[in-house]
Amino acid sequence: MDVVIKHLYKSFGDNHVLRGVNLSVEQGKITVIVGGSGAGKSVLLKLIIGLLRPDKGEIYLNGTDITKLNEGQILPLRRKIGLVFQTGGLLNSLTVGENIALPLKEHRIGTRREIEKIVAEKLELLGLKGKENEMPSHLSGGMRKRVSIARVLALNPNMILYDEPTAGLDPPMAENIDTLIMDLNKRLGVTTIVVTHDLQSIFKIADTVCMLHKGVIIESGKPEEFKHSPTPVVKEFLHRLNT
Amino acid sequence: MVALLRKTEDIFAQLFETSGGILVLFFTSIAEVRYVGRNLDKLLKQMLEVGFNTLPLASLIGLFTGMIVALESGLELKELGLEHIVASIVAFSMMREMGPVITAMISAGRVGAGMAAELGTMTVNEEVDALRSMGINPVRYLVMPRFWATILMQPLLTMYAVVIGIWGGSLVSSALLGIASEQFMHNVFRALEFSDITFGLSKTVVFGAMYSIISCYMGLTTQRGAEGVGRSTTRAVVVSLTMILVADYFIGRFFG
């Protein structure tokens, strides 16, 4: 699935978060979006999946402008896109297994036995075998993120969006998640967009790095180009992350 | 002056936005009833919460409401030698007014507050956004079962509270007014007409629909973390109780 964003604007009251974002995401590649806190990175992800509506602009997913669709028309499209929330977004009243089975049950995909098989497969893939009966509140931050990824994978998406996947995790766990993102991208060929602050992640996983600053994309390129960018804001950003 | 006008404008804008949102949620929940079959488990869970789990509170409130009505009216009527009509007053007021209103109020305070708090917590924890991101309609998954469970269970709960209230009234009449229970019940059945029962129960459906939708709406529009959940819960209860009383007046005025 490819994504093309044209002149995207989004405000919350007097807070003008996005002021004309233009962005192209290549199919099957990993695009990392970086930027300071409050730059609108998470808002951009929510706009791409249609959870928020832009004030102005167009978002094309495989050539379809989703800003022209109503909520009912977007719902089926969302099955093809997975969003891994910063906090996991797991339903706390359901067990790990029930969380992963939820989209399958609600969309009536497969019999009960088939759903159980998919849940077991996804848990094993994410290294969570035997955790199906645990409640999300009993899991560590890293585990919650992996369960969230497992739930996203249950619907076999064409695109996965990750919102700060390594935030709050210790370095080994963060590296583990990075490896997982790359592995899933290679193995399943899914288009991947990652929003992160983590310098290690940026240069480890990205095919393309984009920087969002003051509501617009000010830099976009390969990780090496980004690292040696002459743009002062990018230099300052990388310097701050390094220190 | 300009600031005052702007403030007034904001209040009206908020009022229209909230009432519009509640109406949209109401009609959407009605339309979503076609998916009730595949959400039976959620519907039954909510029916248990609205009905069975509220029974102890409904028993207590119903009992004392009936006892108070019998006590207050009975002692006055005894002085006039009219204590035999206490049963009619208890039955009539419990079935048409006190039963439906009091039961709806305790349900709004217990069940409605629970709905607002639960959905509010899910909203601030991004669980509702997670549902939408998976292509799951939150109204179908979260609101519709709560709405229909309330509509189905509120009349049953009210009927139960009315029966308990009448029984409470008979206890007081027997103890303080010297009216035998059999006589009291005989007078109750003679006083109540079928239209009183349908009128009282119809009101409960309206009250149940109102507090469940208001509470779900407040929950789903929660903002700003734990503080927001508290604020939504309070607003849900206050708006529900107010609307129950307003609706009760207008139903009594135009259909009573």
Short mmCIF file of C-alpha atoms in Angstrom, two decimals:
data_model
loop_
_atom_site.label_atom_id
_atom_site.label_comp_id
_atom_site.label_asym_id
_atom_site.label_seq_id
_atom_site.Cartn_x
_atom_site.Cartn_y
_atom_site.Cartn_z
CA MET A 1 0.00 0.00 0.00
CA ASP A 2 1.43 3.40 -0.93
CA VAL A 3 0.59 6.68 0.75
CA VAL A 4 0.59 10.15 -0.80
CA ILE A 5 -0.21 13.17 1.37
CA LYS A 6 -0.81 16.58 -0.19
CA HIS A 7 -1.05 19.96 1.57
CA LEU A 8 -2.38 18.52 4.83
CA TYR A 9 -3.58 20.93 7.53
CA LYS A 10 -4.86 20.11 11.00
CA SER A 11 -5.58 22.42 13.94
CA PHE A 12 -6.97 21.92 17.43
CA GLY A 13 -8.47 25.28 18.35
CA ASP A 14 -5.68 27.82 18.05
CA ASN A 15 -3.02 25.12 17.95
CA HIS A 16 -2.06 24.71 14.27
CA VAL A 17 -0.40 21.29 14.39
CA LEU A 18 0.02 20.54 10.69
CA ARG A 19 0.46 23.41 8.24
CA GLY A 20 0.71 21.85 4.80
CA VAL A 21 2.35 18.44 5.05
CA ASN A 22 3.43 16.82 1.80
CA LEU A 23 4.68 13.25 2.04
CA SER A 24 5.05 10.13 -0.13
CA VAL A 25 5.51 6.71 1.40
CA GLU A 26 6.76 3.94 -0.86
CA GLN A 27 5.08 0.57 -0.87
CA GLY A 28 6.90 -2.09 1.14
CA LYS A 29 9.46 0.36 2.59
CA ILE A 30 10.03 1.60 6.14
CA THR A 31 9.51 5.35 6.48
CA VAL A 32 10.50 6.90 9.80
CA ILE A 33 8.99 10.23 10.82
CA VAL A 34 10.91 12.20 13.39
CA GLY A 35 10.36 15.55 15.05
CA GLY A 36 10.23 17.28 18.40
CA SER A 37 7.54 16.64 21.01
CA GLY A 38 4.21 18.12 19.94
CA ALA A 39 5.35 18.37 16.31
CA GLY A 40 2.23 16.46 15.22
CA LYS A 41 3.76 13.08 14.40
CA SER A 42 1.05 11.05 16.18
CA VAL A 43 -1.62 13.33 14.71
CA LEU A 44 -0.24 12.57 11.25
CA LEU A 45 -0.53 8.81 11.88
CA LYS A 46 -4.12 9.20 13.11
CA LEU A 47 -4.93 11.22 9.98
CA ILE A 48 -3.44 8.54 7.72
CA ILE A 49 -5.67 5.85 9.28
CA GLY A 50 -8.68 8.19 9.31
CA LEU A 51 -9.09 8.42 13.10
CA LEU A 52 -8.85 12.20 12.75
CA ARG A 53 -10.19 14.38 9.95
CA PRO A 54 -7.92 17.00 8.37
CA ASP A 55 -9.01 20.62 8.07
CA LYS A 56 -7.62 20.71 4.53
CA GLY A 57 -5.58 18.52 2.20
CA GLU A 58 -5.66 15.06 0.68
CA ILE A 59 -4.49 11.63 1.84
CA TYR A 60 -4.29 8.97 -0.88
CA LEU A 61 -4.06 5.33 0.15
CA ASN A 62 -3.45 3.24 -2.98
CA GLY A 63 -4.89 6.10 -5.00
CA THR A 64 -8.08 6.55 -2.88
CA ASP A 65 -8.45 9.93 -1.21
CA ILE A 66 -9.68 8.92 2.27
CA THR A 67 -10.53 12.50 3.21
CA LYS A 68 -13.52 12.19 0.85
CA LEU A 69 -14.83 9.03 2.58
CA ASN A 70 -17.24 8.96 5.52
CA GLU A 71 -16.62 6.89 8.68
CA GLY A 72 -18.64 3.95 7.31
CA GLN A 73 -16.58 3.89 4.11
CA ILE A 74 -13.26 4.16 5.96
CA LEU A 75 -13.98 1.27 8.39
CA PRO A 76 -13.36 -1.54 5.84
CA LEU A 77 -10.24 0.24 4.57
CA ARG A 78 -8.83 0.29 8.09
CA ARG A 79 -8.79 -3.50 8.16
CA LYS A 80 -5.88 -3.26 5.72
CA ILE A 81 -3.96 -0.87 7.98
CA GLY A 82 -2.71 -1.63 11.46
CA LEU A 83 -1.87 1.02 14.04
CA VAL A 84 0.34 0.11 16.98
CA PHE A 85 -0.47 2.69 19.64
CA GLN A 86 2.14 4.26 21.88
CA THR A 87 0.38 2.82 24.94
CA GLY A 88 -0.53 -0.42 23.16
CA GLY A 89 -4.23 0.40 22.90
CA LEU A 90 -5.14 -3.03 24.29
CA LEU A 91 -8.62 -3.54 25.72
CA ASN A 92 -7.93 -3.95 29.42
CA SER A 93 -11.10 -5.95 30.06
CA LEU A 94 -9.97 -8.69 27.65
CA THR A 95 -7.16 -11.22 27.97
CA VAL A 96 -4.18 -11.18 25.62
CA GLY A 97 -5.73 -13.96 23.52
CA GLU A 98 -9.11 -12.23 23.38
CA ASN A 99 -7.43 -8.97 22.33
CA ILE A 100 -5.72 -10.67 19.39
CA ALA A 101 -8.89 -12.57 18.46
CA LEU A 102 -11.07 -9.43 18.71
CA PRO A 103 -10.72 -8.08 15.14
CA LEU A 104 -11.14 -11.58 13.70
CA LYS A 105 -14.30 -12.24 15.73
CA GLU A 106 -15.80 -8.84 15.01
CA HIS A 107 -15.15 -9.17 11.27
CA ARG A 108 -16.25 -12.82 11.35
CA ILE A 109 -13.02 -14.09 9.87
CA GLY A 110 -12.66 -17.83 10.41
CA THR A 111 -14.27 -20.34 12.73
CA ARG A 112 -13.56 -20.46 16.45
CA ARG A 113 -10.89 -23.10 15.91
CA GLU A 114 -9.27 -21.12 13.08
CA ILE A 115 -9.21 -17.98 15.24
CA GLU A 116 -7.58 -19.91 18.09
CA LYS A 117 -4.95 -21.14 15.63
CA ILE A 118 -4.24 -17.63 14.34
CA VAL A 119 -3.95 -16.32 17.92
CA ALA A 120 -1.50 -19.08 18.83
CA GLU A 121 0.53 -18.41 15.65
CA LYS A 122 0.76 -14.68 16.27
CA LEU A 123 1.69 -15.18 19.91
CA GLU A 124 4.47 -17.55 18.91
CA LEU A 125 5.70 -15.16 16.21
CA LEU A 126 5.98 -12.37 18.78
CA GLY A 127 7.57 -14.56 21.44
CA LEU A 128 4.50 -14.53 23.66
CA LYS A 129 3.64 -18.22 23.66
CA GLY A 130 1.59 -19.22 26.69
CA LYS A 131 0.52 -15.65 27.51
CA GLU A 132 -2.97 -15.85 25.97
CA ASN A 133 -4.78 -15.92 29.32
CA GLU A 134 -2.87 -13.03 30.90
CA MET A 135 -4.56 -9.68 31.39
CA PRO A 136 -2.85 -6.69 29.68
CA SER A 137 -2.45 -4.92 33.04
CA HIS A 138 -0.14 -7.73 34.18
CA LEU A 139 2.25 -7.31 31.22
CA SER A 140 5.39 -5.20 30.93
CA GLY A 141 5.51 -2.25 28.49
CA GLY A 142 7.47 -4.27 25.93
CA MET A 143 5.06 -7.18 26.11
CA ARG A 144 2.05 -4.89 25.73
CA LYS A 145 3.60 -3.47 22.55
CA ARG A 146 4.25 -6.96 21.21
CA VAL A 147 0.66 -8.01 21.94
CA SER A 148 -0.48 -4.87 20.16
CA ILE A 149 1.66 -5.83 17.14
CA ALA A 150 0.26 -9.39 17.27
CA ARG A 151 -3.29 -8.00 17.21
CA VAL A 152 -2.44 -5.82 14.22
CA LEU A 153 -0.93 -8.80 12.39
CA ALA A 154 -4.06 -10.90 12.95
CA LEU A 155 -5.81 -9.03 10.13
CA ASN A 156 -2.87 -9.43 7.70
CA PRO A 157 -2.53 -5.69 7.03
CA ASN A 158 -0.91 -4.14 3.96
CA MET A 159 0.46 -1.30 6.04
CA ILE A 160 1.50 -0.97 9.69
CA LEU A 161 1.85 2.34 11.51
CA TYR A 162 3.89 2.39 14.71
CA ASP A 163 3.52 5.27 17.17
CA GLU A 164 6.70 5.52 19.27
CA PRO A 165 7.18 1.73 19.40
CA THR A 166 10.30 1.88 21.56
CA ALA A 167 9.27 4.72 23.91
CA GLY A 168 9.70 3.80 27.56
CA LEU A 169 11.49 0.53 26.82
CA ASP A 170 14.97 -0.43 28.00
CA PRO A 171 17.65 -0.57 25.23
CA PRO A 172 17.63 -4.39 24.73
CA MET A 173 13.82 -4.44 24.51
CA ALA A 174 13.86 -1.42 22.16
CA GLU A 175 16.36 -3.23 19.91
CA ASN A 176 14.16 -6.29 20.04
CA ILE A 177 11.16 -4.26 18.81
CA ASP A 178 13.27 -2.63 16.06
CA THR A 179 14.40 -6.04 14.84
CA LEU A 180 10.81 -7.20 14.90
CA ILE A 181 9.65 -4.22 12.82
CA MET A 182 12.34 -4.89 10.21
CA ASP A 183 11.65 -8.60 10.22
CA LEU A 184 7.91 -8.11 9.69
CA ASN A 185 8.57 -5.59 6.95
CA LYS A 186 10.87 -7.99 5.10
CA ARG A 187 8.87 -11.13 5.70
CA LEU A 188 5.39 -9.75 4.99
CA GLY A 189 6.33 -6.92 2.63
CA VAL A 190 4.09 -4.48 4.49
CA THR A 191 4.47 -0.74 4.06
CA THR A 192 5.69 0.59 7.39
CA ILE A 193 5.55 4.06 8.92
CA VAL A 194 7.28 4.56 12.25
CA VAL A 195 7.08 7.64 14.43
CA THR A 196 10.00 7.72 16.84
CA HIS A 197 12.43 9.78 18.88
CA ASP A 198 14.91 6.97 19.17
CA LEU A 199 18.11 7.74 17.27
CA GLN A 200 19.19 4.08 17.26
CA SER A 201 15.89 3.08 15.68
CA ILE A 202 16.01 5.82 13.07
CA PHE A 203 19.27 4.68 11.54
CA LYS A 204 18.73 0.97 12.11
CA ILE A 205 15.34 0.46 10.51
CA ALA A 206 14.62 3.37 8.14
CA ASP A 207 14.62 3.24 4.37
CA THR A 208 13.54 6.88 4.38
CA VAL A 209 13.66 9.44 7.19
CA CYS A 210 11.34 12.48 7.23
CA MET A 211 11.48 15.30 9.71
CA LEU A 212 8.34 17.12 10.78
CA HIS A 213 8.98 20.61 12.10
CA LYS A 214 6.50 23.42 12.74
CA GLY A 215 3.77 21.54 10.90
CA VAL A 216 5.64 20.75 7.68
CA ILE A 217 8.07 18.10 6.46
CA ILE A 218 11.36 19.99 6.25
CA GLU A 219 13.64 17.09 5.32
CA SER A 220 13.17 13.75 3.63
CA GLY A 221 15.78 11.31 2.44
CA LYS A 222 17.84 8.16 3.00
CA PRO A 223 19.23 7.75 6.55
CA GLU A 224 22.78 8.63 5.41
CA GLU A 225 21.55 11.78 3.65
CA PHE A 226 19.55 12.69 6.74
CA LYS A 227 22.55 12.16 8.99
CA HIS A 228 24.60 14.62 6.94
CA SER A 229 21.82 17.06 6.23
CA PRO A 230 22.94 20.70 6.05
CA THR A 231 19.56 21.90 7.38
CA PRO A 232 20.23 23.61 10.75
CA VAL A 233 17.02 22.28 12.38
CA VAL A 234 17.93 18.68 11.46
CA LYS A 235 21.50 19.17 12.70
CA GLU A 236 20.20 20.60 15.97
CA PHE A 237 17.68 17.75 16.34
CA LEU A 238 20.32 15.05 15.79
CA HIS A 239 22.71 16.83 18.12
CA ARG A 240 20.07 16.94 20.87
CA LEU A 241 19.27 13.24 20.45
CA ASN A 242 22.97 12.38 20.53
CA THR A 243 23.55 14.25 23.76
CA MET B 1 -19.42 43.03 27.38
CA VAL B 2 -17.72 41.40 24.38
CA ALA B 3 -16.24 38.77 26.67
CA LEU B 4 -19.69 38.05 28.12
CA LEU B 5 -21.20 37.70 24.65
CA ARG B 6 -18.38 35.40 23.61
CA LYS B 7 -18.87 33.28 26.73
CA THR B 8 -22.62 33.04 26.04
CA GLU B 9 -21.91 32.08 22.44
CA ASP B 10 -19.52 29.34 23.64
CA ILE B 11 -22.10 27.97 26.07
CA PHE B 12 -24.77 27.78 23.35
CA ALA B 13 -22.33 26.24 20.87
CA GLN B 14 -21.41 23.60 23.46
CA LEU B 15 -25.08 22.97 24.24
CA PHE B 16 -25.97 22.43 20.57
CA GLU B 17 -22.92 20.26 19.99
CA THR B 18 -23.71 18.05 23.00
CA SER B 19 -27.44 17.69 22.27
CA GLY B 20 -26.71 17.05 18.58
CA GLY B 21 -24.11 14.43 19.48
CA ILE B 22 -26.48 12.70 21.90
CA LEU B 23 -29.25 12.59 19.27
CA VAL B 24 -26.91 11.16 16.63
CA LEU B 25 -25.72 8.51 19.09
CA PHE B 26 -29.34 7.69 19.98
CA PHE B 27 -30.44 7.14 16.37
CA THR B 28 -27.24 5.24 15.52
CA SER B 29 -27.80 2.91 18.48
CA ILE B 30 -31.35 2.25 17.31
CA ALA B 31 -30.11 1.52 13.77
CA GLU B 32 -27.38 -0.79 15.11
CA VAL B 33 -30.01 -3.12 16.62
CA ARG B 34 -29.71 -5.25 13.46
CA TYR B 35 -26.33 -6.42 14.79
CA VAL B 36 -27.70 -7.43 18.19
CA GLY B 37 -27.56 -11.13 17.26
CA ARG B 38 -23.79 -11.20 16.94
CA ASN B 39 -23.40 -9.12 20.13
CA LEU B 40 -25.61 -11.28 22.35
CA ASP B 41 -22.81 -12.01 24.82
CA LYS B 42 -22.24 -8.28 25.38
CA LEU B 43 -25.98 -7.62 25.59
CA LEU B 44 -26.46 -10.33 28.23
CA LYS B 45 -23.50 -9.03 30.25
CA GLN B 46 -24.99 -5.54 30.25
CA MET B 47 -28.48 -6.86 31.07
CA LEU B 48 -26.99 -8.54 34.10
CA GLU B 49 -25.34 -5.26 35.12
CA VAL B 50 -28.39 -3.08 34.55
CA GLY B 51 -30.91 -5.53 35.96
CA PHE B 52 -29.67 -8.19 38.33
CA ASN B 53 -26.79 -6.22 39.88
CA THR B 54 -29.09 -3.27 40.60
CA LEU B 55 -31.68 -5.41 42.40
CA PRO B 56 -30.33 -4.90 45.97
CA LEU B 57 -30.36 -1.12 45.59
CA ALA B 58 -33.77 -1.16 43.85
CA SER B 59 -35.14 -3.32 46.70
CA LEU B 60 -33.96 -0.93 49.36
CA ILE B 61 -35.02 2.25 47.60
CA GLY B 62 -38.35 0.75 46.45
CA LEU B 63 -39.17 -0.55 49.93
CA PHE B 64 -38.50 2.74 51.67
CA THR B 65 -40.24 4.82 48.99
CA GLY B 66 -43.41 2.75 49.42
CA MET B 67 -43.11 2.95 53.20
CA ILE B 68 -42.63 6.75 53.13
CA VAL B 69 -45.63 7.28 50.82
CA ALA B 70 -47.80 5.11 53.09
CA LEU B 71 -46.53 6.83 56.23
CA GLU B 72 -46.90 10.42 55.04
CA SER B 73 -50.29 9.96 53.40
CA GLY B 74 -51.61 7.43 55.95
CA LEU B 75 -51.18 9.53 59.08
CA GLU B 76 -52.91 12.54 57.48
CA LEU B 77 -55.72 10.43 56.04
CA LYS B 78 -56.25 8.62 59.34
CA GLU B 79 -57.14 11.92 60.97
CA LEU B 80 -59.80 12.39 58.30
CA GLY B 81 -60.97 8.79 58.63
CA LEU B 82 -59.88 8.01 55.06
CA GLU B 83 -57.04 5.57 55.77
CA HIS B 84 -58.65 2.93 53.54
CA ILE B 85 -57.50 4.87 50.46
CA VAL B 86 -53.83 4.65 51.43
CA ALA B 87 -53.44 1.49 49.34
CA SER B 88 -54.74 3.29 46.25
CA ILE B 89 -52.38 6.22 46.85
CA VAL B 90 -49.36 3.94 47.32
CA ALA B 91 -50.21 1.82 44.27
CA PHE B 92 -51.02 4.77 42.08
CA SER B 93 -47.98 6.85 43.02
CA MET B 94 -45.57 3.90 42.91
CA MET B 95 -46.77 2.67 39.52
CA ARG B 96 -47.16 5.98 37.73
CA GLU B 97 -44.59 8.24 39.35
CA MET B 98 -42.34 7.21 42.20
CA GLY B 99 -41.40 3.75 40.89
CA PRO B 100 -40.34 4.81 37.39
CA VAL B 101 -38.63 8.05 38.49
CA ILE B 102 -36.83 6.73 41.58
CA THR B 103 -35.68 3.56 39.80
CA ALA B 104 -34.44 5.57 36.82
CA MET B 105 -32.59 7.92 39.16
CA ILE B 106 -30.80 5.19 41.08
CA SER B 107 -29.99 3.43 37.81
CA ALA B 108 -28.60 6.65 36.33
CA GLY B 109 -26.49 7.08 39.47
CA ARG B 110 -25.25 3.50 39.55
CA VAL B 111 -25.37 2.06 36.02
CA GLY B 112 -25.12 5.33 34.07
CA ALA B 113 -22.16 6.56 36.10
CA GLY B 114 -20.50 3.17 35.54
CA MET B 115 -21.06 3.40 31.78
CA ALA B 116 -19.62 6.93 31.60
CA ALA B 117 -16.60 5.99 33.74
CA GLU B 118 -15.89 2.77 31.82
CA LEU B 119 -16.21 4.31 28.35
CA GLY B 120 -14.37 7.42 29.53
CA THR B 121 -11.43 5.34 30.75
CA MET B 122 -11.42 3.39 27.48
CA THR B 123 -11.42 6.66 25.53
CA VAL B 124 -8.49 8.25 27.37
CA ASN B 125 -6.56 4.94 27.21
CA GLU B 126 -6.95 4.97 23.40
CA GLU B 127 -8.97 1.73 23.55
CA VAL B 128 -11.82 3.31 21.59
CA ASP B 129 -9.39 4.60 18.96
CA ALA B 130 -7.87 1.10 18.86
CA LEU B 131 -11.32 -0.34 18.05
CA ARG B 132 -11.81 2.19 15.25
CA SER B 133 -8.31 1.50 13.92
CA MET B 134 -9.27 -2.19 13.57
CA GLY B 135 -12.38 -1.25 11.59
CA ILE B 136 -14.65 -2.03 14.57
CA ASN B 137 -17.54 0.38 15.03
CA PRO B 138 -17.40 1.58 18.69
CA VAL B 139 -21.12 2.36 18.72
CA ARG B 140 -21.93 -1.22 17.72
CA TYR B 141 -19.36 -2.75 20.05
CA LEU B 142 -19.77 -0.52 23.13
CA VAL B 143 -22.92 1.61 23.01
CA MET B 144 -25.55 -0.57 21.33
CA PRO B 145 -25.41 -3.43 23.91
CA ARG B 146 -25.60 -0.95 26.81
CA PHE B 147 -28.47 0.98 25.23
CA TRP B 148 -30.63 -2.06 24.45
CA ALA B 149 -29.82 -3.78 27.74
CA THR B 150 -31.09 -0.69 29.57
CA ILE B 151 -34.24 -0.48 27.45
CA LEU B 152 -35.00 -4.16 28.12
CA MET B 153 -34.13 -4.24 31.81
CA GLN B 154 -35.34 -0.85 33.09
CA PRO B 155 -39.07 -1.78 32.94
CA LEU B 156 -38.40 -5.09 34.71
CA LEU B 157 -36.34 -3.38 37.38
CA THR B 158 -39.03 -0.74 37.84
CA MET B 159 -41.79 -3.34 38.10
CA TYR B 160 -39.76 -5.12 40.75
CA ALA B 161 -39.22 -1.86 42.70
CA VAL B 162 -42.94 -1.06 42.44
CA VAL B 163 -43.91 -4.46 43.86
CA ILE B 164 -41.42 -4.07 46.71
CA GLY B 165 -42.66 -0.50 47.30
CA ILE B 166 -46.29 -1.62 47.50
CA TRP B 167 -45.25 -4.36 49.90
CA GLY B 168 -43.42 -1.72 52.01
CA GLY B 169 -46.58 0.40 51.98
CA SER B 170 -48.64 -2.56 53.16
CA LEU B 171 -46.20 -3.17 56.04
CA VAL B 172 -46.54 0.44 57.24
CA SER B 173 -50.32 0.41 56.78
CA SER B 174 -50.61 -2.78 58.75
CA ALA B 175 -48.33 -1.58 61.58
CA LEU B 176 -49.45 2.04 61.94
CA LEU B 177 -52.91 2.24 60.42
CA GLY B 178 -54.27 -1.17 61.32
CA ILE B 179 -55.10 -2.13 57.72
CA ALA B 180 -54.75 -5.85 57.08
CA SER B 181 -52.36 -6.86 54.31
CA GLU B 182 -55.11 -8.74 52.41
CA GLN B 183 -57.32 -5.66 52.51
CA PHE B 184 -54.43 -3.47 51.41
CA MET B 185 -53.62 -5.72 48.44
CA HIS B 186 -57.29 -5.97 47.51
CA ASN B 187 -57.46 -2.16 47.39
CA VAL B 188 -54.25 -2.02 45.35
CA PHE B 189 -55.64 -4.33 42.65
CA ARG B 190 -58.91 -2.44 42.63
CA ALA B 191 -57.19 0.92 42.22
CA LEU B 192 -54.66 0.02 39.54
CA GLU B 193 -55.74 -0.09 35.92
CA PHE B 194 -53.86 -1.62 33.02
CA SER B 195 -53.26 1.87 31.59
CA ASP B 196 -51.44 2.88 34.81
CA ILE B 197 -49.04 -0.02 34.35
CA THR B 198 -48.39 0.69 30.66
CA PHE B 199 -48.00 4.41 31.41
CA GLY B 200 -45.47 3.80 34.19
CA LEU B 201 -43.49 1.23 32.21
CA SER B 202 -43.45 3.37 29.06
CA LYS B 203 -41.85 6.14 31.07
CA THR B 204 -39.12 3.78 32.25
CA VAL B 205 -38.22 2.94 28.65
CA VAL B 206 -37.82 6.67 27.90
CA PHE B 207 -35.80 7.27 31.08
CA GLY B 208 -33.57 4.23 30.44
CA ALA B 209 -32.91 5.24 26.85
CA MET B 210 -32.06 8.75 28.01
CA TYR B 211 -29.62 7.97 30.79
CA SER B 212 -27.84 5.21 28.88
CA ILE B 213 -27.25 7.35 25.78
CA ILE B 214 -26.29 10.43 27.80
CA SER B 215 -23.83 8.37 29.87
CA CYS B 216 -22.30 6.65 26.82
CA TYR B 217 -21.97 9.99 25.03
CA MET B 218 -20.25 11.60 28.01
CA GLY B 219 -17.90 8.61 28.25
CA LEU B 220 -17.00 8.63 24.56
CA THR B 221 -16.29 12.37 24.53
CA THR B 222 -13.98 12.26 27.57
CA GLN B 223 -10.77 14.26 27.32
CA ARG B 224 -7.73 14.87 29.49
CA GLY B 225 -7.01 11.73 31.47
CA ALA B 226 -8.30 10.70 34.87
CA GLU B 227 -9.59 14.18 35.66
CA GLY B 228 -11.63 14.09 32.46
CA VAL B 229 -13.11 10.71 33.41
CA GLY B 230 -14.27 12.15 36.73
CA ARG B 231 -15.76 15.16 35.00
CA SER B 232 -17.56 13.02 32.40
CA THR B 233 -19.01 10.77 35.08
CA THR B 234 -20.32 13.72 37.08
CA ARG B 235 -21.77 15.34 33.95
CA ALA B 236 -23.41 12.06 32.93
CA VAL B 237 -25.20 11.74 36.28
CA VAL B 238 -26.19 15.42 36.56
CA VAL B 239 -27.50 15.67 32.98
CA SER B 240 -29.29 12.29 33.25
CA LEU B 241 -31.05 13.18 36.51
CA THR B 242 -32.09 16.58 35.17
CA MET B 243 -33.37 15.12 31.91
CA ILE B 244 -35.30 12.39 33.75
CA LEU B 245 -37.18 15.02 35.77
CA VAL B 246 -37.77 17.26 32.73
CA ALA B 247 -39.02 14.32 30.66
CA ASP B 248 -41.21 13.14 33.57
CA TYR B 249 -42.95 16.51 33.72
CA PHE B 250 -43.62 16.67 29.98
CA ILE B 251 -44.77 13.04 29.75
CA GLY B 252 -47.14 13.67 32.67
CA ARG B 253 -48.31 16.93 31.14
CA PHE B 254 -49.03 15.63 27.63
CA PHE B 255 -49.67 11.88 28.04
CA GLY B 256 -50.68 11.50 31.69
#
